[in-house]
CSV table of C-alpha atoms (C1' of nucleotides) in Angstrom, one decimal:
chain,number,residue,atom,x,y,z
Z,206,MET,CA,0.0,0.0,0.0
Z,207,ALA,CA,2.8,2.4,0.9
Z,208,ASP,CA,4.2,2.0,-2.6
Z,209,VAL,CA,0.8,3.0,-4.1
Z,210,ALA,CA,0.9,6.1,-2.0
Z,211,GLU,CA,4.4,6.8,-3.3
Z,212,ALA,CA,3.3,6.3,-6.8
Z,213,ILE,CA,0.6,8.8,-6.4
Z,214,LEU,CA,3.1,11.3,-4.9
Z,215,ARG,CA,5.4,10.7,-7.8
Z,216,SER,CA,2.7,11.2,-10.3
Z,217,SER,CA,1.8,14.5,-8.7
Z,218,ALA,CA,5.5,15.5,-8.9
Z,219,ILE,CA,5.6,14.5,-12.5
Z,220,ALA,CA,2.4,16.4,-13.3
Z,221,ALA,CA,3.9,19.4,-11.5
Z,222,GLN,CA,7.1,19.1,-13.5
Z,223,PHE,CA,5.0,18.9,-16.7
Z,224,GLY,CA,3.3,22.1,-15.7
Z,225,ILE,CA,6.6,23.9,-15.1
Z,226,TRP,CA,8.0,22.8,-18.4
Z,227,GLU,CA,4.7,23.6,-20.1
Z,228,GLU,CA,4.9,27.2,-18.9
Z,229,ARG,CA,8.4,27.7,-20.2
Z,230,ASP,CA,7.0,26.0,-23.3
Z,231,PHE,CA,8.3,22.7,-24.5
Z,232,ASP,CA,10.6,24.1,-27.1
Z,233,ALA,CA,13.1,21.3,-27.7
Z,234,GLY,CA,16.0,23.6,-27.2
Z,235,ARG,CA,14.9,24.6,-23.7
Z,236,CYS,CA,13.2,21.5,-22.3
Z,237,PRO,CA,15.7,19.5,-20.3
Z,238,MET,CA,13.8,16.2,-20.6
Z,239,ARG,CA,13.4,16.5,-24.4
Z,240,ASN,CA,17.0,17.2,-24.7
Z,241,VAL,CA,18.1,14.3,-22.6
Z,242,LEU,CA,15.7,11.9,-24.3
Z,243,ASP,CA,16.7,13.1,-27.7
Z,244,ARG,CA,20.2,12.0,-26.8
Z,245,ILE,CA,19.8,8.8,-24.8
Z,246,GLY,CA,16.6,7.8,-26.6
Z,247,ASP,CA,18.4,7.2,-29.9
Z,248,LYS,CA,19.3,3.8,-31.2
Z,249,TRP,CA,22.9,3.5,-29.9
Z,250,THR,CA,23.6,6.0,-27.1
Z,251,MET,CA,22.4,3.8,-24.2
Z,252,LEU,CA,24.4,0.8,-25.4
Z,253,VAL,CA,27.5,2.9,-25.8
Z,254,LEU,CA,27.1,4.3,-22.3
Z,255,MET,CA,26.7,0.8,-20.9
Z,256,ALA,CA,29.7,-0.4,-22.7
Z,257,LEU,CA,31.7,2.4,-21.1
Z,258,ALA,CA,30.3,1.8,-17.7
Z,259,GLY,CA,32.9,-0.7,-16.5
Z,260,GLU,CA,36.1,0.9,-17.7
Z,261,PRO,CA,37.5,3.1,-20.5
Z,262,ARG,CA,37.4,1.5,-24.0
Z,263,ARG,CA,39.1,2.1,-27.2
Z,264,PHE,CA,37.2,2.8,-30.4
Z,265,GLY,CA,37.7,-0.6,-31.9
Z,266,VAL,CA,36.7,-2.4,-28.7
Z,267,LEU,CA,33.5,-0.4,-28.6
Z,268,LEU,CA,32.9,-1.3,-32.2
Z,269,ARG,CA,33.1,-5.0,-31.3
Z,270,MET,CA,31.2,-4.7,-28.0
Z,271,VAL,CA,28.1,-2.9,-29.3
Z,272,PRO,CA,26.4,-5.3,-31.6
Z,273,ASP,CA,25.7,-4.3,-35.2
Z,274,ILE,CA,26.8,-0.6,-34.8
Z,275,SER,CA,28.7,0.8,-37.8
Z,276,LYS,CA,31.8,2.9,-37.5
Z,277,ARG,CA,29.8,5.8,-38.8
Z,278,MET,CA,27.2,5.6,-36.0
Z,279,LEU,CA,29.7,4.9,-33.3
Z,280,THR,CA,31.7,8.0,-34.2
Z,281,GLN,CA,28.6,10.1,-34.3
Z,282,THR,CA,27.3,8.8,-31.0
Z,283,LEU,CA,30.7,9.3,-29.3
Z,284,ARG,CA,30.9,12.8,-30.7
Z,285,LEU,CA,27.5,13.8,-29.3
Z,286,LEU,CA,28.3,12.3,-25.9
Z,287,GLU,CA,31.6,14.2,-25.9
Z,288,ARG,CA,29.9,17.4,-26.9
Z,289,ASP,CA,27.4,17.0,-24.0
Z,290,GLY,CA,30.3,16.3,-21.6
Z,291,LEU,CA,29.3,12.8,-20.7
Z,292,VAL,CA,32.3,11.2,-22.3
Z,293,THR,CA,35.9,12.3,-22.6
Z,294,ARG,CA,38.2,11.4,-25.5
Z,295,HIS,CA,41.9,10.7,-25.1
Z,296,VAL,CA,44.3,10.3,-28.0
Z,297,PHE,CA,47.5,8.4,-27.6
Z,298,ALA,CA,50.1,9.3,-30.2
Z,299,THR,CA,51.2,5.7,-30.9
Z,300,THR,CA,51.5,4.0,-34.3
Z,301,PRO,CA,48.9,3.0,-35.2
Z,302,PRO,CA,47.1,5.7,-33.2
Z,303,SER,CA,44.8,4.6,-30.4
Z,304,VAL,CA,41.9,6.6,-28.9
Z,305,GLU,CA,40.3,5.9,-25.6
Z,306,TYR,CA,36.9,6.9,-24.4
Z,307,ARG,CA,35.8,7.1,-20.8
Z,308,LEU,CA,32.8,8.4,-18.9
Z,309,SER,CA,33.2,11.8,-17.3
Z,310,PRO,CA,31.9,12.4,-13.7
Z,311,LEU,CA,28.8,13.8,-15.4
Z,312,GLY,CA,28.4,10.6,-17.5
Z,313,LEU,CA,28.9,8.5,-14.4
Z,314,SER,CA,26.2,10.4,-12.6
Z,315,ALA,CA,23.8,9.7,-15.5
Z,316,LEU,CA,24.2,6.0,-14.8
Z,317,GLU,CA,22.1,6.3,-11.7
Z,318,PRO,CA,18.8,7.2,-13.3
Z,319,LEU,CA,19.6,5.1,-16.3
Z,320,HIS,CA,20.3,2.1,-14.1
Z,321,ALA,CA,16.9,2.6,-12.4
Z,322,LEU,CA,15.3,2.6,-15.8
Z,323,ALA,CA,17.2,-0.5,-16.8
Z,324,GLN,CA,16.0,-2.3,-13.7
Z,325,TRP,CA,12.4,-1.3,-14.4
Z,326,ALA,CA,12.8,-2.5,-18.0
Z,327,ASP,CA,14.2,-5.8,-16.9
Z,328,ALA,CA,11.6,-6.3,-14.2
Z,329,ASN,CA,8.6,-5.5,-16.3
Z,330,PHE,CA,9.6,-6.6,-19.8
Z,331,ALA,CA,7.8,-10.0,-19.4
Z,332,THR,CA,4.6,-8.2,-18.4
Z,333,ILE,CA,4.9,-5.8,-21.4
Z,334,ARG,CA,5.5,-8.6,-23.8
Z,335,ALA,CA,2.4,-10.4,-22.5
Z,336,SER,CA,0.4,-7.3,-22.8
Z,337,ARG,CA,1.5,-6.9,-26.4
Z,338,ALA,CA,0.6,-10.4,-27.2
Z,339,ARG,CA,-2.9,-10.0,-25.8
Z,340,TYR,CA,-3.4,-6.8,-27.7
Z,341,ASP,CA,-2.2,-8.2,-31.0
Z,342,ASP,CA,-4.2,-11.3,-30.5
Z,343,GLY,CA,-7.3,-9.3,-29.8
Z,344,LEU,CA,-6.8,-7.3,-33.0
Z,345,ALA,CA,-6.2,-10.4,-35.0
Z,346,ARG,CA,-9.4,-12.1,-33.8
Z,347,THR,CA,-11.7,-9.2,-34.5
Z,348,ASP,CA,-10.4,-8.7,-38.0
Z,349,PRO,CA,-11.0,-11.9,-40.1
N,216,MET,CA,33.3,10.6,-1.6
N,217,ALA,CA,30.6,8.2,-0.7
N,218,ASP,CA,28.7,9.1,-3.8
N,219,VAL,CA,31.8,8.4,-6.0
N,220,ALA,CA,32.0,5.0,-4.5
N,221,GLU,CA,28.3,4.5,-5.2
N,222,ALA,CA,28.8,5.7,-8.8
N,223,ILE,CA,31.5,3.1,-9.2
N,224,LEU,CA,29.3,0.4,-7.9
N,225,ARG,CA,26.5,1.4,-10.2
N,226,SER,CA,28.8,1.5,-13.1
N,227,SER,CA,29.8,-2.1,-12.3
N,228,ALA,CA,26.2,-3.1,-12.1
N,229,ILE,CA,25.5,-1.5,-15.4
N,230,ALA,CA,28.5,-3.2,-17.0
N,231,ALA,CA,27.3,-6.5,-15.6
N,232,GLN,CA,23.8,-5.8,-17.0
N,233,PHE,CA,25.4,-5.1,-20.3
N,234,GLY,CA,27.2,-8.4,-20.2
N,235,ILE,CA,24.0,-10.3,-19.5
N,236,TRP,CA,22.2,-8.6,-22.3
N,237,GLU,CA,25.1,-9.1,-24.6
N,238,GLU,CA,25.1,-12.8,-24.0
N,239,ARG,CA,21.4,-13.1,-24.9
N,240,ASP,CA,22.4,-10.9,-27.8
N,241,PHE,CA,20.9,-7.4,-28.1
N,242,ASP,CA,18.3,-8.3,-30.7
N,243,ALA,CA,15.8,-5.5,-30.4
N,244,GLY,CA,13.0,-8.0,-29.8
N,245,ARG,CA,14.6,-9.6,-26.8
N,246,CYS,CA,16.5,-6.7,-25.1
N,247,PRO,CA,14.4,-5.1,-22.4
N,248,MET,CA,16.3,-1.8,-22.5
N,249,ARG,CA,16.1,-1.4,-26.2
N,250,ASN,CA,12.4,-2.1,-26.2
N,251,VAL,CA,11.7,0.4,-23.4
N,252,LEU,CA,13.9,3.1,-25.0
N,253,ASP,CA,12.4,2.5,-28.4
N,254,ARG,CA,9.1,3.4,-26.8
N,255,ILE,CA,9.8,6.2,-24.3
N,256,GLY,CA,12.6,7.5,-26.5
N,257,ASP,CA,10.4,8.6,-29.3
N,258,LYS,CA,9.3,12.2,-29.8
N,259,TRP,CA,6.0,12.2,-27.8
N,260,THR,CA,5.6,9.3,-25.4
N,261,MET,CA,7.3,10.9,-22.5
N,262,LEU,CA,5.2,14.0,-22.8
N,263,VAL,CA,2.0,12.0,-23.0
N,264,LEU,CA,2.9,10.0,-19.9
N,265,MET,CA,3.6,13.2,-18.1
N,266,ALA,CA,0.3,14.7,-19.2
N,267,LEU,CA,-1.4,11.6,-17.9
N,268,ALA,CA,0.5,11.6,-14.6
N,269,GLY,CA,-1.9,13.7,-12.6
N,270,GLU,CA,-5.2,12.4,-13.6
N,271,PRO,CA,-7.0,10.7,-16.5
N,272,ARG,CA,-7.5,12.8,-19.6
N,273,ARG,CA,-9.6,12.8,-22.6
N,274,PHE,CA,-8.2,12.7,-26.1
N,275,GLY,CA,-9.0,16.3,-26.9
N,276,VAL,CA,-7.5,17.5,-23.6
N,277,LEU,CA,-4.3,15.6,-24.3
N,278,LEU,CA,-4.2,17.2,-27.8
N,279,ARG,CA,-4.3,20.6,-26.2
N,280,MET,CA,-1.9,19.8,-23.4
N,281,VAL,CA,0.9,18.3,-25.4
N,282,PRO,CA,2.3,21.1,-27.4
N,283,ASP,CA,2.4,20.8,-31.2
N,284,ILE,CA,1.3,17.1,-31.3
N,285,SER,CA,-0.9,16.2,-34.2
N,286,LYS,CA,-4.0,13.9,-33.9
N,287,ARG,CA,-2.2,11.3,-35.9
N,288,MET,CA,0.8,11.2,-33.5
N,289,LEU,CA,-1.3,11.3,-30.4
N,290,THR,CA,-3.4,8.4,-31.6
N,291,GLN,CA,-0.3,6.4,-32.5
N,292,THR,CA,1.4,7.1,-29.2
N,293,LEU,CA,-1.6,6.2,-27.2
N,294,ARG,CA,-2.1,3.0,-29.1
N,295,LEU,CA,1.4,1.9,-28.5
N,296,LEU,CA,1.1,2.7,-24.8
N,297,GLU,CA,-2.1,0.8,-24.6
N,298,ARG,CA,-0.5,-2.1,-26.4
N,299,ASP,CA,2.3,-2.2,-23.8
N,300,GLY,CA,-0.2,-2.0,-21.0
N,301,LEU,CA,0.9,1.3,-19.6
N,302,VAL,CA,-2.3,3.1,-20.5
N,303,THR,CA,-5.9,2.0,-20.5
N,304,ARG,CA,-8.6,3.4,-22.7
N,305,HIS,CA,-12.2,3.9,-21.6
N,306,VAL,CA,-14.9,4.8,-24.1
N,307,PHE,CA,-18.1,6.6,-22.9
N,308,ALA,CA,-21.0,6.1,-25.2
N,309,THR,CA,-22.2,9.7,-25.0
N,310,THR,CA,-22.9,11.9,-28.0
N,311,PRO,CA,-20.6,13.1,-29.1
N,312,PRO,CA,-18.4,10.2,-27.8
N,313,SER,CA,-15.7,10.8,-25.3
N,314,VAL,CA,-12.7,8.7,-24.7
N,315,GLU,CA,-10.6,8.8,-21.5
N,316,TYR,CA,-7.1,7.6,-21.1
N,317,ARG,CA,-5.4,6.8,-17.8
N,318,LEU,CA,-2.2,5.3,-16.5
N,319,SER,CA,-2.4,1.6,-15.5
N,320,PRO,CA,-0.6,0.4,-12.4
N,321,LEU,CA,2.3,-0.6,-14.7
N,322,GLY,CA,2.3,2.9,-16.3
N,323,LEU,CA,2.3,4.4,-12.8
N,324,SER,CA,5.2,2.3,-11.8
N,325,ALA,CA,7.2,3.5,-14.8
N,326,LEU,CA,6.9,7.0,-13.5
N,327,GLU,CA,9.4,6.3,-10.8
N,328,PRO,CA,12.5,5.7,-13.0
N,329,LEU,CA,11.3,8.3,-15.4
N,330,HIS,CA,11.0,10.9,-12.6
N,331,ALA,CA,14.5,10.1,-11.6
N,332,LEU,CA,15.6,10.7,-15.1
N,333,ALA,CA,13.7,13.9,-15.3
N,334,GLN,CA,15.3,15.1,-12.1
N,335,TRP,CA,18.7,14.3,-13.5
N,336,ALA,CA,17.9,16.1,-16.7
N,337,ASP,CA,16.7,19.2,-14.8
N,338,ALA,CA,19.7,19.2,-12.5
N,339,ASN,CA,22.3,18.8,-15.2
N,340,PHE,CA,20.9,20.6,-18.1
N,341,ALA,CA,22.8,23.8,-17.5
N,342,THR,CA,26.1,21.9,-17.3
N,343,ILE,CA,25.3,20.1,-20.5
N,344,ARG,CA,24.4,23.3,-22.3
N,345,ALA,CA,27.7,24.8,-21.1
N,346,SER,CA,29.6,21.8,-22.4
N,347,ARG,CA,27.9,22.0,-25.8
N,348,ALA,CA,28.7,25.7,-26.0
N,349,ARG,CA,32.4,25.0,-25.2
N,350,TYR,CA,32.6,22.2,-27.7
N,351,ASP,CA,31.0,24.1,-30.5
N,352,ASP,CA,33.1,27.2,-29.8
N,353,GLY,CA,36.2,25.1,-29.9
N,354,LEU,CA,35.3,23.7,-33.2
N,355,ALA,CA,34.4,27.1,-34.5
N,356,ARG,CA,37.7,28.6,-33.6
N,357,THR,CA,39.9,25.9,-35.1
N,358,ASP,CA,38.1,26.0,-38.4
N,359,PRO,CA,38.5,29.5,-40.0
W,145,DC,C1',-15.5,14.2,-30.6
W,146,DG,C1',-12.3,10.8,-31.7
W,147,DG,C1',-10.4,8.7,-34.8
W,148,DC,C1',-8.3,6.4,-39.6
W,149,DA,C1',-6.2,6.6,-44.5
W,150,DT,C1',-3.2,8.7,-47.7
W,151,DC,C1',0.4,11.4,-49.4
W,152,DC,C1',4.8,13.6,-49.2
W,153,DG,C1',9.0,16.0,-47.5
W,154,DA,C1',12.5,15.6,-43.8
W,155,DA,C1',15.4,13.2,-41.0
W,156,DT,C1',18.0,8.6,-40.0
W,157,DA,C1',21.0,5.2,-40.5
W,158,DG,C1',23.3,1.3,-43.2
W,159,DA,C1',26.7,0.2,-47.0
W,160,DT,C1',30.7,1.2,-49.2
W,161,DA,C1',34.9,3.3,-50.3
W,162,DC,C1',38.8,6.2,-49.1
W,163,DT,C1',42.5,8.4,-45.7
W,164,DG,C1',46.4,9.9,-42.2
T,288,DC,C1',43.6,2.0,-35.9
T,289,DA,C1',40.4,5.5,-36.1
T,290,DG,C1',38.1,7.8,-38.5
T,291,DT,C1',35.7,10.8,-43.0
T,292,DA,C1',32.8,11.1,-47.3
T,293,DT,C1',29.1,9.9,-50.1
T,294,DC,C1',25.1,7.6,-51.6
T,295,DT,C1',20.9,5.4,-50.8
T,296,DA,C1',17.1,2.8,-48.4
T,297,DT,C1',14.1,3.3,-44.8
T,298,DT,C1',11.6,5.5,-41.2
T,299,DC,C1',9.2,9.3,-39.2
T,300,DG,C1',6.1,12.7,-38.8
T,301,DG,C1',3.3,16.7,-40.5
T,302,DA,C1',-0.7,18.0,-43.5
T,303,DT,C1',-4.9,17.0,-45.2
T,304,DG,C1',-9.4,14.9,-45.9
T,305,DC,C1',-13.0,11.6,-44.6
T,306,DC,C1',-16.1,9.0,-41.3
T,307,DG,C1',-19.2,7.2,-37.3
DNA sequence: CGGCATCCGAATAGATACTG
DNA sequence: CAGTATCTATTCGGATGCCG
């Protein structure tokens, strides 16, 4: 029961947050949530952050760790993370050159909410899949 | 200092999570995080969830609350949320018909990690903007 | 009021080839 | 090794019009 009460409180907090953002209008440039989601919500960012969570990684290592990502997309993702200050880039002037990427303190701090989200996703994915199956089945039966 | 240690712990947990998901391969259909991010990471889902946080809302109300969303996108977003079981749809056979959407218990539970993410976004957005400005400025100066 | 169908331009991302 | 450049296929989303 306590968690229901907490959920209600949270929903009020979210609703209030929505109100605040609404007043400042939701212009993508100024809304923090839209900005953050635009970044971590894309196809690869979250996987790259996770791959960097344990220790710094070199470009080629990341390329092999993150499944199916292309060099083009990995470069772009890393550049955007670097631009936002979540990741730092260190070039070692060896031959052949090697470049290491690591999470900044800011990037590390982002792992907290992202981990919470990951936990929720893991805990509720089965339920969601079941709901999808029911929904799709319902549609399928009414159609033919 | 304690929070640094916690951050390290979290990063290990994330790295471990990555390893688990990696083994089961990250196929979009089977990876919980990719599924969840594919949903809440799109342009409108988060805003719709926030608009529904406080109380149930009718379609037309949502259309006015969420800035710049079109009927097409609102319908699509609500359908996907309904399919995943985060939102329930209630039709009232009045004339003209009215349809109410509300968060399910599952949807309510999702607000917790999302709220954490929203807090992080709000707290760190200024830092991120500053980082972007520095980065862009650095690029601008080296170019011409 | 609450949708669905269609069209079309814009944005995304994969494939491929080339470079210091 | 760590990128960059270019081209193209696909996806996304806005606009519009129609319906119960």
